[in-house]
Coordinates of C-alpha atoms in Angstrom, one line a residue:
M1 CA 0.6 0.2 0.1
D2 CA 3.0 2.7 -1.0
R3 CA 1.1 4.7 -4.1
I4 CA -3.3 4.5 -3.5
A5 CA -4.9 6.4 -5.5
I6 CA -8.8 7.0 -4.8
I7 CA -11.3 7.9 -7.0
G8 CA -15.3 8.4 -7.3
C9 CA -17.3 10.7 -8.1
G10 CA -18.1 14.9 -5.9
G11 CA -18.4 14.2 -2.7
S12 CA -17.9 10.5 -2.7
G13 CA -15.6 10.9 0.2
K14 CA -12.2 11.1 -1.4
T15 CA -10.7 13.9 0.6
T16 CA -11.8 12.3 4.0
L17 CA -10.8 9.1 3.2
A18 CA -7.5 10.8 1.6
R19 CA -6.3 12.0 4.9
R20 CA -7.5 9.9 6.9
L21 CA -5.0 7.0 5.4
G22 CA -2.5 9.5 4.8
T23 CA -2.6 10.2 8.6
E24 CA -2.1 6.2 9.5
L25 CA 0.1 5.2 6.9
N26 CA 2.6 7.8 7.4
A27 CA 2.1 8.8 3.6
P28 CA 2.0 12.3 1.9
V29 CA -1.5 13.0 0.2
T30 CA -2.2 15.0 -2.6
H31 CA -5.9 16.4 -4.1
L32 CA -5.7 17.2 -7.2
D33 CA -8.1 18.8 -6.9
V34 CA -5.3 21.3 -5.2
V35 CA -3.2 20.5 -8.0
Y36 CA -5.5 21.3 -11.4
Y37 CA -7.3 24.6 -9.9
G38 CA -4.4 27.0 -9.6
S39 CA -5.4 30.7 -8.0
E40 CA -9.0 32.7 -9.4
W41 CA -10.2 28.7 -9.9
K42 CA -8.4 28.9 -12.5
P43 CA -7.8 25.3 -14.5
R44 CA -3.7 24.6 -15.7
S45 CA -3.7 23.1 -18.8
Q46 CA -4.1 19.3 -19.7
E47 CA -0.9 19.1 -20.7
E48 CA 1.1 21.0 -17.4
F49 CA -2.0 18.9 -15.2
S50 CA -0.6 16.0 -16.7
A51 CA 3.1 16.7 -16.0
L52 CA 2.7 17.5 -12.5
Q53 CA 1.0 14.0 -11.6
E54 CA 3.9 12.5 -14.2
E55 CA 6.0 14.5 -11.0
L56 CA 3.3 12.9 -7.5
V57 CA 3.2 9.2 -9.4
A58 CA 6.9 8.9 -9.4
G59 CA 6.9 9.0 -6.0
Q60 CA 7.7 6.3 -3.8
R61 CA 4.5 6.9 -1.7
W62 CA 1.6 8.4 -2.1
V63 CA -1.8 8.8 -1.7
I64 CA -3.7 11.0 -4.3
D65 CA -7.5 11.3 -4.5
G66 CA -9.6 13.0 -7.2
N67 CA -11.2 11.2 -10.2
Y68 CA -10.6 13.4 -13.6
A69 CA -10.5 11.2 -15.9
S70 CA -8.5 12.2 -19.0
T71 CA -5.8 12.1 -16.5
L72 CA -6.4 8.8 -14.6
P73 CA -4.4 6.1 -16.0
I74 CA -1.2 8.3 -14.5
R75 CA -1.9 7.4 -11.5
L76 CA -4.0 4.0 -12.1
A77 CA -0.9 3.1 -13.7
R78 CA 1.8 3.6 -11.4
A79 CA -0.2 2.4 -8.5
S80 CA -0.4 -0.4 -5.8
T81 CA -4.2 0.0 -4.2
V82 CA -7.1 1.4 -5.9
I83 CA -10.1 2.8 -4.2
F84 CA -13.1 3.7 -6.3
L85 CA -15.9 4.6 -4.5
D86 CA -18.4 4.2 -6.0
L87 CA -22.0 5.2 -4.2
P88 CA -25.1 6.4 -4.9
A89 CA -25.7 9.3 -6.2
V90 CA -28.2 10.6 -3.3
T91 CA -25.2 10.1 -0.1
C92 CA -23.3 11.7 -3.1
L93 CA -25.0 14.7 -3.1
A94 CA -25.8 15.1 0.7
G95 CA -22.1 14.0 1.2
L96 CA -21.2 17.7 -0.7
A97 CA -24.8 19.6 1.3
Q98 CA -22.1 18.0 4.7
R99 CA -19.3 19.8 2.8
R100 CA -20.6 22.7 1.4
W101 CA -21.8 23.2 5.6
R102 CA -18.9 22.5 6.9
H103 CA -16.5 24.7 4.4
G104 CA -18.5 27.4 3.2
G105 CA -18.0 27.0 0.3
G106 CA -14.6 27.8 -1.9
Q107 CA -11.5 26.4 -2.1
N108 CA -9.1 25.3 0.6
D109 CA -6.0 24.1 -0.2
A110 CA -5.2 22.9 2.8
L111 CA -7.8 20.7 3.0
G112 CA -8.1 19.4 -0.8
V113 CA -10.9 21.0 -0.5
Y114 CA -12.5 22.8 -3.9
D115 CA -16.0 23.6 -3.8
R116 CA -17.9 25.3 -6.3
I117 CA -21.0 24.0 -6.8
H118 CA -23.8 24.5 -9.8
W119 CA -26.6 22.5 -11.5
G120 CA -24.0 21.8 -14.4
F121 CA -21.9 20.1 -11.4
I122 CA -25.3 18.7 -9.3
R123 CA -25.6 17.1 -12.5
Y124 CA -22.8 15.9 -13.4
V125 CA -22.8 14.3 -9.9
W126 CA -26.7 12.7 -9.7
N127 CA -25.6 11.2 -13.3
Y128 CA -22.4 9.6 -12.9
R129 CA -23.1 6.4 -11.8
S130 CA -24.2 5.8 -15.6
A131 CA -22.1 8.2 -17.3
M132 CA -18.9 8.5 -15.6
A133 CA -18.4 5.4 -13.8
P134 CA -18.8 2.4 -16.0
R135 CA -15.6 4.6 -18.3
V136 CA -13.4 4.4 -15.0
R137 CA -14.0 1.0 -14.7
S138 CA -12.4 0.8 -17.4
L139 CA -10.3 2.4 -17.3
I140 CA -9.4 0.5 -13.8
V141 CA -9.3 -2.3 -16.1
E142 CA -7.1 -0.9 -18.8
H143 CA -3.9 0.3 -17.2
A144 CA -4.8 -1.5 -12.7
A145 CA -5.0 -5.1 -14.0
H146 CA -1.6 -5.8 -11.1
A147 CA -3.5 -3.0 -8.8
E148 CA -5.4 -4.1 -5.8
V149 CA -8.3 -3.2 -6.2
H150 CA -11.4 -1.7 -3.7
T151 CA -15.2 -1.3 -5.1
V152 CA -16.9 0.8 -2.3
R153 CA -20.4 1.0 -2.2
S154 CA -21.4 2.3 0.8
R155 CA -20.1 5.5 3.9
R156 CA -20.2 2.3 6.1
G157 CA -18.0 0.0 3.4
A158 CA -16.0 3.2 3.5
K159 CA -14.7 2.9 7.3
R160 CA -14.6 -0.8 7.3
L161 CA -11.8 -0.3 4.3
L162 CA -10.3 2.1 6.1
T163 CA -10.6 0.1 9.3
R164 CA -8.5 -3.0 7.3
L165 CA -5.9 -1.5 5.6
T166 CA -5.0 0.4 8.0
T167 CA -5.1 -2.5 10.5
Q168 CA -2.8 -4.8 7.6
A169 CA -0.5 -1.4 6.9
R170 CA 0.3 -2.0 10.8
N171 CA 1.3 -5.2 11.0
T172 CA 2.7 -4.9 8.0
T173 CA 4.7 -2.7 9.8
S174 CA 4.9 -4.3 13.5

């Protein structure tokens, strides 16, 4: 579990899981929203974003959270563990509402929170499982056959996986 890629819909809990795994495993955590968006919500070019990810995945240990299917093969090719948070749309929308309540919107680089919710994003979240999840699953099969892959379909399942992985890591290091 030296290189962990966490993928999933907005509001699925990627950032929270990444922070907790990073703390438990003492691994550096990167939130791709922080990498993708510069100041004033300005996205980086595809080339720059890809190059930055190539640098990140060259490290020996990391936890990286973010969907960004166009650059997902970069992370999958180097990941030893892949976690796909495939939660229902209602759960993800509730997660977005909780994030908005907790952080008040905006961008918080320290926490890895990029919270710019608009109707197009809500539609994306609502349709993620039918429109994006099949593509993500296909990319995982194509680029991460070498990795340990976990698909999580509930918040409870994410908590169980976190407990299992951190227990496994402690037992390996002791």
